[in-house]
Amino acid sequence: MSGWLTALRIARQEVRRARGRAVLVVALIGLPVLALSFAAASHDMFRLTPQESAPRELGTAAAELRWEHTGPVEQRDVRGDLVRSLDDGHADVDLDARRTAADVAAVLPPGSRVTPRYLGESWMTAGERVARLRWQAFDLADPLTAGLATVTSGDAPRGDGEVALTAGAADRLGVEVGGRIDVDGRGYTVVGTVRFPGVPDNYSIPGLTDGVALFHPDHLPAEPWSQRWLADTPQPVTWEQVRELNRLGVVAFSRAVLLDPPPELTRSSSARDARTFRTGTVVAGLAALEVVLLAGPAFAVGARRRQRELALVAVAGGTPAHLRRIVLADGVVLGLSAAGAGALLGVAAAVVARPVAAERLYDALPGGVRVFPQALLAVAGLAVVTGVLAALVPAFTAARQDVVTALAGRRGARGFRRRWLMAGLVLVAVGGAVAAYGAWQVVTMAVLAGLVLGQLGAALCVPALIGLVARVGGRLPLAARLSLRDTARNRSAAAPAISAVMAAVAGAVAVGIATVSIEAWAAGSSFRPPGTAVAGLGFPDEPESARPTAAAIERAVRETLPVADLFPLSSPVCPDGDTAACSVFAVVPPGKRCPYVAFDPSDPFFADGGMPMEVSPEDQRRAARDPRCDVPFTVLGFDTVVDDGAALAALTQVDGERLEPAVAALRAGGAVVTDERFLDDRGRVTLVVSTADPDRPATDPFTVPGYLLAGGHPRDGAIVSPAALRSAGFELMPISLLVTTTRMPTRDEADAFRAAMERLGSWGYVELPPGAGNEVLAGLAVLGFAAGLVALGAAGIATGLAAADRQPDLATLGAVGAAPRIRRLMSLHHSGVIAGLGTLLGLAAGLGASVAVLSAMNQRYADQWPAPPPIPVTVPWPYLAGLLAVPVVAMLGAGMLTRSRLPIERRPT
């Protein structure tokens, strides 16, 4: 113990003597500590206790009841989100059930009182702005609702034609208190703004709803999709009483059960917390590894500059263990300093940033001020461990140094041992296997652990790669040759920096490729090419007089979307004199159908068409390897449309010479398909016309000439010419308009279009790319920028430390008459070596990791059937090219920030 106390005193003196390096290391270790402390304290403040969440969800009520089922149910969680039928599946939700206050009070103990609470969605319009908003309806003047919402300005809605909006909803519609909005065709006055403690002001589900509104329960704007009742009971509602209510079909969210849940309801939350803790631990480990790699060069240079001091300790009788302790003590002292500073600043930032975190991160208001002391202690321990790990390699290197060489002032060079290279290669292989297994089994912990092992193994391989690169430096100019020599000689300082750049770039590349690949996978599953829209000409089951006119639909489309062209699409009129539109389906010929899919064309609903049968595991493996079962649901082409070729380019995104024969096939009375399975041996397509009437079977199948159009947007069905249906005895009627646009519609335009269609009594949708495209590009830009900053920081740190370490060499160069610019050129080349090698290794590692993980995810379903379509490995080449600019920027920065004047040192007399 006395040896450690002495080492700590020496480390404290070294910190005072080398303040610049100490501040650098404290900053490197302290930044992750600050971030983790901020996250821990924020998580604790926003992780509401039951006492804090009860008023936000229940007001002052003893329970909230939902009576929406027709039979007994079993409630599996406190809030009633997980409900199972106890009546052989007959406890379905009764959408038409509307209970009264007397009905609900009758199932509660005598003396109970209830008040309604409704939830719904409606289109709301203010001027040119349109948004679909969720709404709640309850009486804020009722004591039972206290805490559910707070009026922030104006008043709460009380009468008919009054509404209150959240700040986000008001901003979305561009209205203020006193303004007017239109809700499903009725005018409302905004009487105030409200805040729901459990709902963010900027609440939004892309493509579905934006914001929240509040109405009075006696004046609903539309039919709600959920009716609830807040109950005030003489005694708390116990779990046994909840079970009794479940037998009546009532789901209950009890305050008493929330505050004191039974044991069977706490297991799932404990397991979830354990998973979160494990994932957070590995993520923290990744951050610590990056810091170790960044801070390692600083400790390596510090140990090299103290080699004479350490040699004197050895001469005085110090053992290698003493030398290791002296260097490791630097890590302990600097780690403790970083822990204290980072934790203090992180907690302070979490407290100050509560309003911003509530809006941007957690989408809810925080609870009381808490700091999560257990997590802070763990973070502080992580900081100390990080400091010790960063000093570990320099400590062992210093303990093995030659005393005579150190006292003589010579630095020497130590070769790289092959066993470290072999260990690194083994770790890379093991890490890749673990990550692939985690992706295959969808185990996040295994994926993250594999990444950690892979990064550690790659870091062990970097010194060998540095030596290999240094061998080609003999033919390079002087500055580059000297930089490569210094990098190879000081591998203990250069290797961690290169590894840090590699880790940052590899992570950015892997996440970027995975993001783009998943986006491409999601986009490939869309029915229509992104950017197109479909506007219905009413509903087929309505009489023609009740449908909107085509002119009104076209006018609404042109007013809301950037229209390029409009193409009418038709459907066959049902036989037997019915004026309603029927649906036409393309049918896969029997010889090309998956044998494990049930199909009954006589079923009017085609309920069995395209549905997988119950198959054994052996048959699943056979089906997975059967080309006919690659798309098992392709037995009926549900996305079959009628067109004479005018809309073919818009439907398939094919143009030029490839499109001409397909258009000719349609004009000749045939059908076009993008999946060859719809073609029989004679090149024909089988069609069936069906109605939605369960008492009327589908028509007999008939065939038309087919044409395979490959390479375009895939379609689950066929494009059938009108002549083909007329020749089969069917009349046609217009059913919808296909809309192509001059550019990708915005979300506001898509919302306005959908609202206009609903107001006309019709339907419509816009095919937007998943994630809205631009959001993906913005995310990749942020990710690449962050990786670039880390890479530039690592290169800058390594270059600065190397410049300080090469002062004697620079003085010698100055003494022999070297040009002043040699110093700047050496820094430029050294930075290029660090950033260049790290970036190239990171690109290779990121590409390999992403391909391995995506392949493992696809391979997971190799023996399962039916399986989702495989995720294509899509490489964002412009994004990767942007990362290649990091070494260039690093070199330019090093060249601009390095002074040219060579140092002059006086030899001691």
GROMACS .gro file of C-alpha atoms in nm, residues 78-468:
model
  391
   78VAL     CA    1  -5.133  -0.245  -1.456
   79ARG     CA    2  -5.264  -0.008  -1.724
   80GLY     CA    3  -5.463  -0.264  -1.919
   81ASP     CA    4  -5.261  -0.245  -2.239
   82LEU     CA    5  -5.220  -0.625  -2.249
   83VAL     CA    6  -5.558  -0.798  -2.247
   84ARG     CA    7  -5.637  -1.162  -2.327
   85SER     CA    8  -5.976  -1.308  -2.401
   86LEU     CA    9  -6.112  -1.573  -2.161
   87ASP     CA   10  -6.403  -1.671  -2.382
   88ASP     CA   11  -6.239  -1.862  -2.669
   89GLY     CA   12  -6.161  -1.546  -2.856
   90HIS     CA   13  -6.516  -1.407  -2.836
   91ALA     CA   14  -6.428  -1.117  -2.607
   92ASP     CA   15  -6.373  -0.889  -2.902
   93VAL     CA   16  -6.380  -0.513  -2.878
   94ASP     CA   17  -6.734  -0.384  -2.935
   95LEU     CA   18  -6.673  -0.068  -3.136
   96ASP     CA   19  -7.041   0.026  -3.117
   97ALA     CA   20  -7.066  -0.007  -2.740
   98ARG     CA   21  -7.137   0.323  -2.568
   99ARG     CA   22  -7.179   0.291  -2.194
  100THR     CA   23  -7.346   0.555  -1.984
  101ALA     CA   24  -7.229   0.686  -1.650
  102ALA     CA   25  -7.503   0.487  -1.483
  103ASP     CA   26  -7.388   0.164  -1.654
  104VAL     CA   27  -7.031   0.209  -1.532
  105ALA     CA   28  -7.130   0.320  -1.181
  106ALA     CA   29  -7.348   0.010  -1.149
  107VAL     CA   30  -7.044  -0.222  -1.160
  108LEU     CA   31  -6.859  -0.019  -0.896
  109PRO     CA   32  -6.913  -0.013  -0.520
  110PRO     CA   33  -7.208   0.198  -0.397
  111GLY     CA   34  -7.123   0.566  -0.360
  112SER     CA   35  -6.889   0.571  -0.662
  113ARG     CA   36  -6.891   0.857  -0.911
  114VAL     CA   37  -6.761   0.855  -1.271
  115THR     CA   38  -6.680   1.117  -1.531
  116PRO     CA   39  -6.612   1.047  -1.901
  117ARG     CA   40  -6.287   1.081  -2.088
  118TYR     CA   41  -6.279   1.034  -2.467
  119LEU     CA   42  -5.995   0.988  -2.714
  120GLY     CA   43  -6.013   1.038  -3.089
  121GLU     CA   44  -5.853   1.178  -3.405
  122SER     CA   45  -5.973   1.442  -3.650
  123TRP     CA   46  -5.848   1.653  -3.938
  124MET     CA   47  -5.802   2.013  -3.830
  125THR     CA   48  -5.750   2.302  -4.067
  126ALA     CA   49  -5.643   2.662  -4.019
  127GLY     CA   50  -5.605   2.861  -4.340
  128GLU     CA   51  -5.370   2.666  -4.568
  129ARG     CA   52  -5.242   2.439  -4.291
  130VAL     CA   53  -5.387   2.095  -4.238
  131ALA     CA   54  -5.297   1.840  -3.971
  132ARG     CA   55  -5.449   1.528  -3.825
  133LEU     CA   56  -5.456   1.576  -3.449
  134ARG     CA   57  -5.533   1.342  -3.169
  135TRP     CA   58  -5.779   1.484  -2.921
  136GLN     CA   59  -5.901   1.417  -2.572
  137ALA     CA   60  -6.228   1.526  -2.424
  138PHE     CA   61  -6.280   1.566  -2.051
  139ASP     CA   62  -6.402   1.834  -1.816
  140LEU     CA   63  -6.108   2.019  -1.661
  141ALA     CA   64  -6.347   2.175  -1.409
  142ASP     CA   65  -6.421   1.831  -1.261
  143PRO     CA   66  -6.196   1.759  -0.958
  144LEU     CA   67  -6.135   1.404  -1.087
  145THR     CA   68  -5.941   1.541  -1.389
  146ALA     CA   69  -5.701   1.758  -1.186
  147GLY     CA   70  -5.350   1.683  -1.305
  148LEU     CA   71  -5.443   1.540  -1.647
  149ALA     CA   72  -5.381   1.873  -1.818
  150THR     CA   73  -5.286   2.228  -1.727
  151VAL     CA   74  -5.408   2.544  -1.896
  152THR     CA   75  -5.101   2.749  -1.989
  153SER     CA   76  -5.289   3.041  -2.147
  154GLY     CA   77  -5.650   3.134  -2.203
  155ASP     CA   78  -5.925   2.905  -2.073
  156ALA     CA   79  -6.030   2.543  -2.089
  157PRO     CA   80  -6.303   2.451  -2.340
  158ARG     CA   81  -6.650   2.456  -2.184
  159GLY     CA   82  -6.908   2.498  -2.456
  160ASP     CA   83  -6.983   2.385  -2.807
  161GLY     CA   84  -6.741   2.519  -3.068
  162GLU     CA   85  -6.451   2.560  -2.821
  163VAL     CA   86  -6.116   2.385  -2.828
  164ALA     CA   87  -5.779   2.412  -2.655
  165LEU     CA   88  -5.455   2.311  -2.824
  166THR     CA   89  -5.110   2.216  -2.706
  167ALA     CA   90  -4.834   2.459  -2.800
  168GLY     CA   91  -4.706   2.218  -3.065
  169ALA     CA   92  -5.051   2.172  -3.220
  170ALA     CA   93  -5.110   2.549  -3.224
  171ASP     CA   94  -4.774   2.600  -3.392
  172ARG     CA   95  -4.848   2.321  -3.642
  173LEU     CA   96  -5.173   2.495  -3.742
  174GLY     CA   97  -5.032   2.846  -3.709
  175VAL     CA   98  -5.305   2.974  -3.474
  176GLU     CA   99  -5.310   3.158  -3.143
  177VAL     CA  100  -5.565   3.191  -2.865
  178GLY     CA  101  -5.874   3.346  -3.017
  179GLY     CA  102  -5.804   3.202  -3.362
  180ARG     CA  103  -6.037   2.981  -3.560
  181ILE     CA  104  -5.984   2.628  -3.685
  182ASP     CA  105  -6.198   2.385  -3.880
  183VAL     CA  106  -6.251   2.037  -3.732
  184ASP     CA  107  -6.409   1.787  -3.968
  185GLY     CA  108  -6.612   2.060  -4.135
  186ARG     CA  109  -6.713   2.250  -3.820
  187GLY     CA  110  -6.570   2.579  -3.700
  188TYR     CA  111  -6.407   2.599  -3.355
  189THR     CA  112  -6.254   2.882  -3.156
  190VAL     CA  113  -5.920   2.823  -2.985
  191VAL     CA  114  -5.995   2.938  -2.630
  192GLY     CA  115  -5.663   2.841  -2.474
  193THR     CA  116  -5.344   2.639  -2.482
  194VAL     CA  117  -5.293   2.337  -2.258
  195ARG     CA  118  -5.012   2.106  -2.161
  196PHE     CA  119  -5.056   1.736  -2.095
  197PRO     CA  120  -4.780   1.627  -1.851
  198GLY     CA  121  -4.742   1.287  -2.015
  199VAL     CA  122  -4.761   1.411  -2.376
  200PRO     CA  123  -4.495   1.632  -2.540
  201ASP     CA  124  -4.601   1.968  -2.673
  202ASN     CA  125  -4.454   1.871  -3.011
  203TYR     CA  126  -4.627   1.531  -3.012
  204SER     CA  127  -4.610   1.373  -3.356
  205ILE     CA  128  -4.636   1.034  -3.524
  206PRO     CA  129  -4.503   1.091  -3.880
  207GLY     CA  130  -4.767   1.024  -4.138
  208LEU     CA  131  -5.041   0.971  -3.880
  209THR     CA  132  -5.102   1.247  -3.626
  210ASP     CA  133  -4.955   1.578  -3.513
  211GLY     CA  134  -5.028   1.736  -3.177
  212VAL     CA  135  -5.312   1.708  -2.930
  213ALA     CA  136  -5.634   1.904  -2.877
  214LEU     CA  137  -5.877   1.919  -2.584
  215PHE     CA  138  -6.257   1.937  -2.610
  216HIS     CA  139  -6.539   1.933  -2.356
  217PRO     CA  140  -6.691   1.583  -2.322
  218ASP     CA  141  -7.042   1.715  -2.389
  219HIS     CA  142  -6.938   1.858  -2.726
  220LEU     CA  143  -6.734   1.598  -2.912
  221PRO     CA  144  -6.601   1.692  -3.258
  222ALA     CA  145  -6.641   1.337  -3.394
  223GLU     CA  146  -6.699   0.980  -3.288
  224PRO     CA  147  -6.421   0.882  -3.045
  225TRP     CA  148  -6.215   0.568  -3.090
  226SER     CA  149  -6.192   0.512  -2.713
  227GLN     CA  150  -6.439   0.582  -2.433
  228ARG     CA  151  -6.304   0.581  -2.079
  229TRP     CA  152  -6.436   0.662  -1.736
  230LEU     CA  153  -6.255   0.816  -1.439
  231ALA     CA  154  -6.400   0.669  -1.121
  232ASP     CA  155  -6.405   0.801  -0.767
  233THR     CA  156  -6.472   0.509  -0.531
  234PRO     CA  157  -6.521   0.500  -0.152
  235GLN     CA  158  -6.227   0.259  -0.117
  236PRO     CA  159  -5.919   0.198  -0.334
  237VAL     CA  160  -5.970  -0.044  -0.623
  238THR     CA  161  -5.765  -0.352  -0.539
  239TRP     CA  162  -5.618  -0.607  -0.781
  240GLU     CA  163  -5.889  -0.854  -0.678
  241GLN     CA  164  -6.155  -0.599  -0.774
  242VAL     CA  165  -5.978  -0.544  -1.106
  243ARG     CA  166  -6.004  -0.918  -1.171
  244GLU     CA  167  -6.376  -0.905  -1.090
  245LEU     CA  168  -6.425  -0.619  -1.336
  246ASN     CA  169  -6.230  -0.816  -1.598
  247ARG     CA  170  -6.492  -1.091  -1.577
  248LEU     CA  171  -6.751  -0.837  -1.690
  249GLY     CA  172  -6.534  -0.727  -1.983
  250VAL     CA  173  -6.413  -0.412  -1.804
  251VAL     CA  174  -6.044  -0.319  -1.811
  252ALA     CA  175  -5.934  -0.116  -1.510
  253PHE     CA  176  -5.630   0.101  -1.444
  254SER     CA  177  -5.622   0.132  -1.066
  255ARG     CA  178  -5.425   0.388  -0.868
  256ALA     CA  179  -5.386   0.145  -0.578
  257VAL     CA  180  -5.245  -0.126  -0.808
  258LEU     CA  181  -5.010   0.128  -0.972
  259LEU     CA  182  -4.873   0.231  -0.632
  260ASP     CA  183  -4.848  -0.128  -0.502
  261PRO     CA  184  -4.850  -0.376  -0.792
  262PRO     CA  185  -4.877  -0.750  -0.729
  263PRO     CA  186  -4.562  -0.958  -0.783
  264GLU     CA  187  -4.674  -1.102  -1.119
  265LEU     CA  188  -4.689  -0.751  -1.268
  266THR     CA  189  -4.337  -0.646  -1.161
  267ARG     CA  190  -4.139  -0.924  -1.328
  268SER     CA  191  -4.160  -0.786  -1.680
  269SER     CA  192  -4.052  -0.438  -1.574
  270SER     CA  193  -3.759  -0.583  -1.379
  271ALA     CA  194  -3.650  -0.782  -1.683
  272ARG     CA  195  -3.681  -0.472  -1.899
  273ASP     CA  196  -3.470  -0.270  -1.655
  274ALA     CA  197  -3.209  -0.548  -1.656
  275ARG     CA  198  -3.191  -0.543  -2.037
  276THR     CA  199  -3.157  -0.166  -2.034
  277PHE     CA  200  -2.878  -0.189  -1.776
  278ARG     CA  201  -2.688  -0.452  -1.974
  279THR     CA  202  -2.717  -0.256  -2.298
  280GLY     CA  203  -2.613   0.064  -2.125
  281THR     CA  204  -2.315  -0.112  -1.973
  282VAL     CA  205  -2.185  -0.229  -2.309
  283VAL     CA  206  -2.248   0.112  -2.469
  284ALA     CA  207  -2.054   0.271  -2.184
  285GLY     CA  208  -1.782   0.015  -2.247
  286LEU     CA  209  -1.763   0.123  -2.612
  287ALA     CA  210  -1.731   0.485  -2.505
  288ALA     CA  211  -1.462   0.393  -2.252
  289LEU     CA  212  -1.271   0.199  -2.518
  290GLU     CA  213  -1.274   0.502  -2.748
  291VAL     CA  214  -1.145   0.722  -2.464
  292VAL     CA  215  -0.873   0.470  -2.380
  293LEU     CA  216  -0.758   0.479  -2.740
  294LEU     CA  217  -0.762   0.859  -2.748
  295ALA     CA  218  -0.593   0.911  -2.412
  296GLY     CA  219  -0.339   0.630  -2.454
  297PRO     CA  220  -0.098   0.840  -2.666
  298ALA     CA  221  -0.091   1.111  -2.399
  299PHE     CA  222   0.018   0.862  -2.134
  300ALA     CA  223   0.266   0.704  -2.375
  301VAL     CA  224   0.433   1.038  -2.448
  302GLY     CA  225   0.428   1.128  -2.079
  303ALA     CA  226   0.599   0.803  -1.989
  304ARG     CA  227   0.860   0.856  -2.263
  305ARG     CA  228   0.937   1.209  -2.144
  306ARG     CA  229   0.982   1.072  -1.790
  307GLN     CA  230   1.204   0.782  -1.895
  308ARG     CA  231   1.512   0.934  -1.730
  309GLU     CA  232   1.318   0.987  -1.406
  310LEU     CA  233   1.190   0.630  -1.419
  311ALA     CA  234   1.539   0.502  -1.493
  312LEU     CA  235   1.671   0.680  -1.183
  313VAL     CA  236   1.400   0.508  -0.978
  314ALA     CA  237   1.517   0.177  -1.119
  315VAL     CA  238   1.881   0.258  -1.037
  316ALA     CA  239   1.777   0.344  -0.681
  317GLY     CA  240   1.631  -0.005  -0.639
  318GLY     CA  241   1.289   0.033  -0.790
  319THR     CA  242   1.145  -0.284  -0.938
  320PRO     CA  243   0.943  -0.303  -1.261
  321ALA     CA  244   0.633  -0.316  -1.041
  322HIS     CA  245   0.727   0.021  -0.890
  323LEU     CA  246   0.773   0.171  -1.236
  324ARG     CA  247   0.434   0.037  -1.346
  325ARG     CA  248   0.268   0.184  -1.038
  326ILE     CA  249   0.417   0.528  -1.104
  327VAL     CA  250   0.273   0.539  -1.455
  328LEU     CA  251  -0.056   0.376  -1.354
  329ALA     CA  252  -0.088   0.628  -1.071
  330ASP     CA  253  -0.110   0.898  -1.338
  331GLY     CA  254  -0.419   0.723  -1.469
  332VAL     CA  255  -0.571   0.699  -1.120
  333VAL     CA  256  -0.513   1.067  -1.038
  334LEU     CA  257  -0.632   1.192  -1.374
  335GLY     CA  258  -0.926   0.951  -1.372
  336LEU     CA  259  -1.039   1.074  -1.030
  337SER     CA  260  -1.006   1.434  -1.143
  338ALA     CA  261  -1.206   1.362  -1.457
  339ALA     CA  262  -1.469   1.174  -1.256
  340GLY     CA  263  -1.524   1.461  -1.016
  341ALA     CA  264  -1.530   1.734  -1.279
  342GLY     CA  265  -1.736   1.535  -1.531
  343ALA     CA  266  -1.995   1.416  -1.278
  344LEU     CA  267  -2.041   1.763  -1.130
  345LEU     CA  268  -2.081   1.927  -1.470
  346GLY     CA  269  -2.305   1.646  -1.597
  347VAL     CA  270  -2.548   1.670  -1.304
  348ALA     CA  271  -2.554   2.049  -1.327
  349ALA     CA  272  -2.625   2.028  -1.701
  350ALA     CA  273  -2.904   1.775  -1.643
  351VAL     CA  274  -3.076   2.003  -1.392
  352VAL     CA  275  -3.039   2.313  -1.609
  353ALA     CA  276  -3.146   2.133  -1.927
  354ARG     CA  277  -3.464   1.980  -1.783
  355PRO     CA  278  -3.698   2.195  -1.998
  356VAL     CA  279  -3.504   2.122  -2.316
  357ALA     CA  280  -3.476   1.751  -2.235
  358ALA     CA  281  -3.850   1.737  -2.165
  359GLU     CA  282  -3.923   1.868  -2.514
  360ARG     CA  283  -3.646   1.713  -2.721
  361LEU     CA  284  -3.543   1.389  -2.551
  362TYR     CA  285  -3.811   1.246  -2.325
  363ASP     CA  286  -4.132   1.400  -2.465
  364ALA     CA  287  -4.268   1.441  -2.112
  365LEU     CA  288  -4.230   1.660  -1.806
  366PRO     CA  289  -3.974   1.548  -1.546
  367GLY     CA  290  -4.038   1.445  -1.190
  368GLY     CA  291  -3.843   1.568  -0.890
  369VAL     CA  292  -3.474   1.664  -0.895
  370ARG     CA  293  -3.275   1.343  -0.852
  371VAL     CA  294  -2.917   1.253  -0.945
  372PHE     CA  295  -2.912   0.869  -0.947
  373PRO     CA  296  -2.618   0.835  -0.702
  374GLN     CA  297  -2.564   0.464  -0.774
  375ALA     CA  298  -2.513   0.536  -1.143
  376LEU     CA  299  -2.284   0.830  -1.067
  377LEU     CA  300  -2.064   0.609  -0.852
  378ALA     CA  301  -2.049   0.356  -1.134
  379VAL     CA  302  -1.960   0.631  -1.380
  380ALA     CA  303  -1.688   0.760  -1.148
  381GLY     CA  304  -1.547   0.409  -1.121
  382LEU     CA  305  -1.560   0.383  -1.500
  383ALA     CA  306  -1.357   0.704  -1.526
  384VAL     CA  307  -1.086   0.568  -1.295
  385VAL     CA  308  -1.080   0.235  -1.479
  386THR     CA  309  -1.059   0.422  -1.810
  387GLY     CA  310  -0.763   0.624  -1.686
  388VAL     CA  311  -0.584   0.313  -1.563
  389LEU     CA  312  -0.651   0.127  -1.887
  390ALA     CA  313  -0.522   0.420  -2.091
  391ALA     CA  314  -0.200   0.413  -1.888
  392LEU     CA  315  -0.172   0.036  -1.886
  393VAL     CA  316   0.027  -0.019  -2.206
  394PRO     CA  317   0.263   0.277  -2.140
  395ALA     CA  318   0.314   0.145  -1.786
  396PHE     CA  319   0.427  -0.199  -1.901
  397THR     CA  320   0.642  -0.043  -2.173
  398ALA     CA  321   0.812   0.186  -1.920
  399ALA     CA  322   0.872  -0.106  -1.682
  400ARG     CA  323   1.057  -0.295  -1.957
  401GLN     CA  324   1.277  -0.007  -2.074
  402ASP     CA  325   1.656  -0.041  -2.078
  403VAL     CA  326   1.794   0.165  -1.789
  404VAL     CA  327   2.130   0.241  -1.955
  405THR     CA  328   1.963   0.357  -2.274
  406ALA     CA  329   1.723   0.579  -2.079
  407LEU     CA  330   2.000   0.740  -1.869
  408ALA     CA  331   2.200   0.807  -2.183
  409GLY     CA  332   1.907   0.999  -2.329
  410ARG     CA  333   1.853   0.757  -2.615
  411ARG     CA  334   1.496   0.653  -2.682
  412GLY     CA  335   1.559   0.334  -2.871
  413ALA     CA  336   1.292   0.132  -3.042
  414ARG     CA  337   1.117  -0.185  -2.943
  415GLY     CA  338   0.988  -0.424  -3.206
  416PHE     CA  339   0.638  -0.550  -3.217
  417ARG     CA  340   0.589  -0.905  -3.097
  418ARG     CA  341   0.407  -1.148  -3.319
  419ARG     CA  342   0.199  -1.286  -3.037
  420TRP     CA  343   0.013  -0.954  -3.011
  421LEU     CA  344  -0.067  -0.972  -3.380
  422MET     CA  345  -0.196  -1.327  -3.342
  423ALA     CA  346  -0.399  -1.231  -3.037
  424GLY     CA  347  -0.547  -0.938  -3.228
  425LEU     CA  348  -0.646  -1.155  -3.523
  426VAL     CA  349  -0.807  -1.406  -3.288
  427LEU     CA  350  -1.003  -1.130  -3.114
  428VAL     CA  351  -1.121  -0.990  -3.448
  429ALA     CA  352  -1.243  -1.334  -3.554
  430VAL     CA  353  -1.411  -1.402  -3.218
  431GLY     CA  354  -1.569  -1.056  -3.211
  432GLY     CA  355  -1.706  -1.098  -3.563
  433ALA     CA  356  -1.850  -1.437  -3.475
  434VAL     CA  357  -2.011  -1.304  -3.156
  435ALA     CA  358  -2.159  -1.002  -3.338
  436ALA     CA  359  -2.291  -1.224  -3.618
  437TYR     CA  360  -2.446  -1.461  -3.364
  438GLY     CA  361  -2.606  -1.166  -3.186
  439ALA     CA  362  -2.753  -1.038  -3.512
  440TRP     CA  363  -2.874  -1.387  -3.604
  441GLN     CA  364  -3.044  -1.437  -3.268
  442VAL     CA  365  -3.140  -1.065  -3.236
  443VAL     CA  366  -2.942  -1.030  -2.911
  444THR     CA  367  -2.829  -0.669  -2.880
  445MET     CA  368  -2.584  -0.747  -2.601
  446ALA     CA  369  -2.402  -1.003  -2.815
  447VAL     CA  370  -2.378  -0.759  -3.107
  448LEU     CA  371  -2.229  -0.486  -2.890
  449ALA     CA  372  -1.994  -0.729  -2.713
  450GLY     CA  373  -1.875  -0.856  -3.051
  451LEU     CA  374  -1.805  -0.501  -3.164
  452VAL     CA  375  -1.598  -0.437  -2.849
  453LEU     CA  376  -1.394  -0.754  -2.900
  454GLY     CA  377  -1.344  -0.672  -3.267
  455GLN     CA  378  -1.221  -0.321  -3.190
  456LEU     CA  379  -0.980  -0.450  -2.927
  457GLY     CA  380  -0.844  -0.708  -3.169
  458ALA     CA  381  -0.805  -0.450  -3.445
  459ALA     CA  382  -0.620  -0.221  -3.204
  460LEU     CA  383  -0.373  -0.501  -3.130
  461CYS     CA  384  -0.314  -0.549  -3.503
  462VAL     CA  385  -0.246  -0.182  -3.575
  463PRO     CA  386   0.120  -0.178  -3.457
  464ALA     CA  387   0.204  -0.457  -3.702
  465LEU     CA  388   0.036  -0.265  -3.980
  466ILE     CA  389   0.234   0.047  -3.888
  467GLY     CA  390   0.559  -0.148  -3.923
  468LEU     CA  391   0.445  -0.282  -4.259
   0.00000   0.00000   0.00000
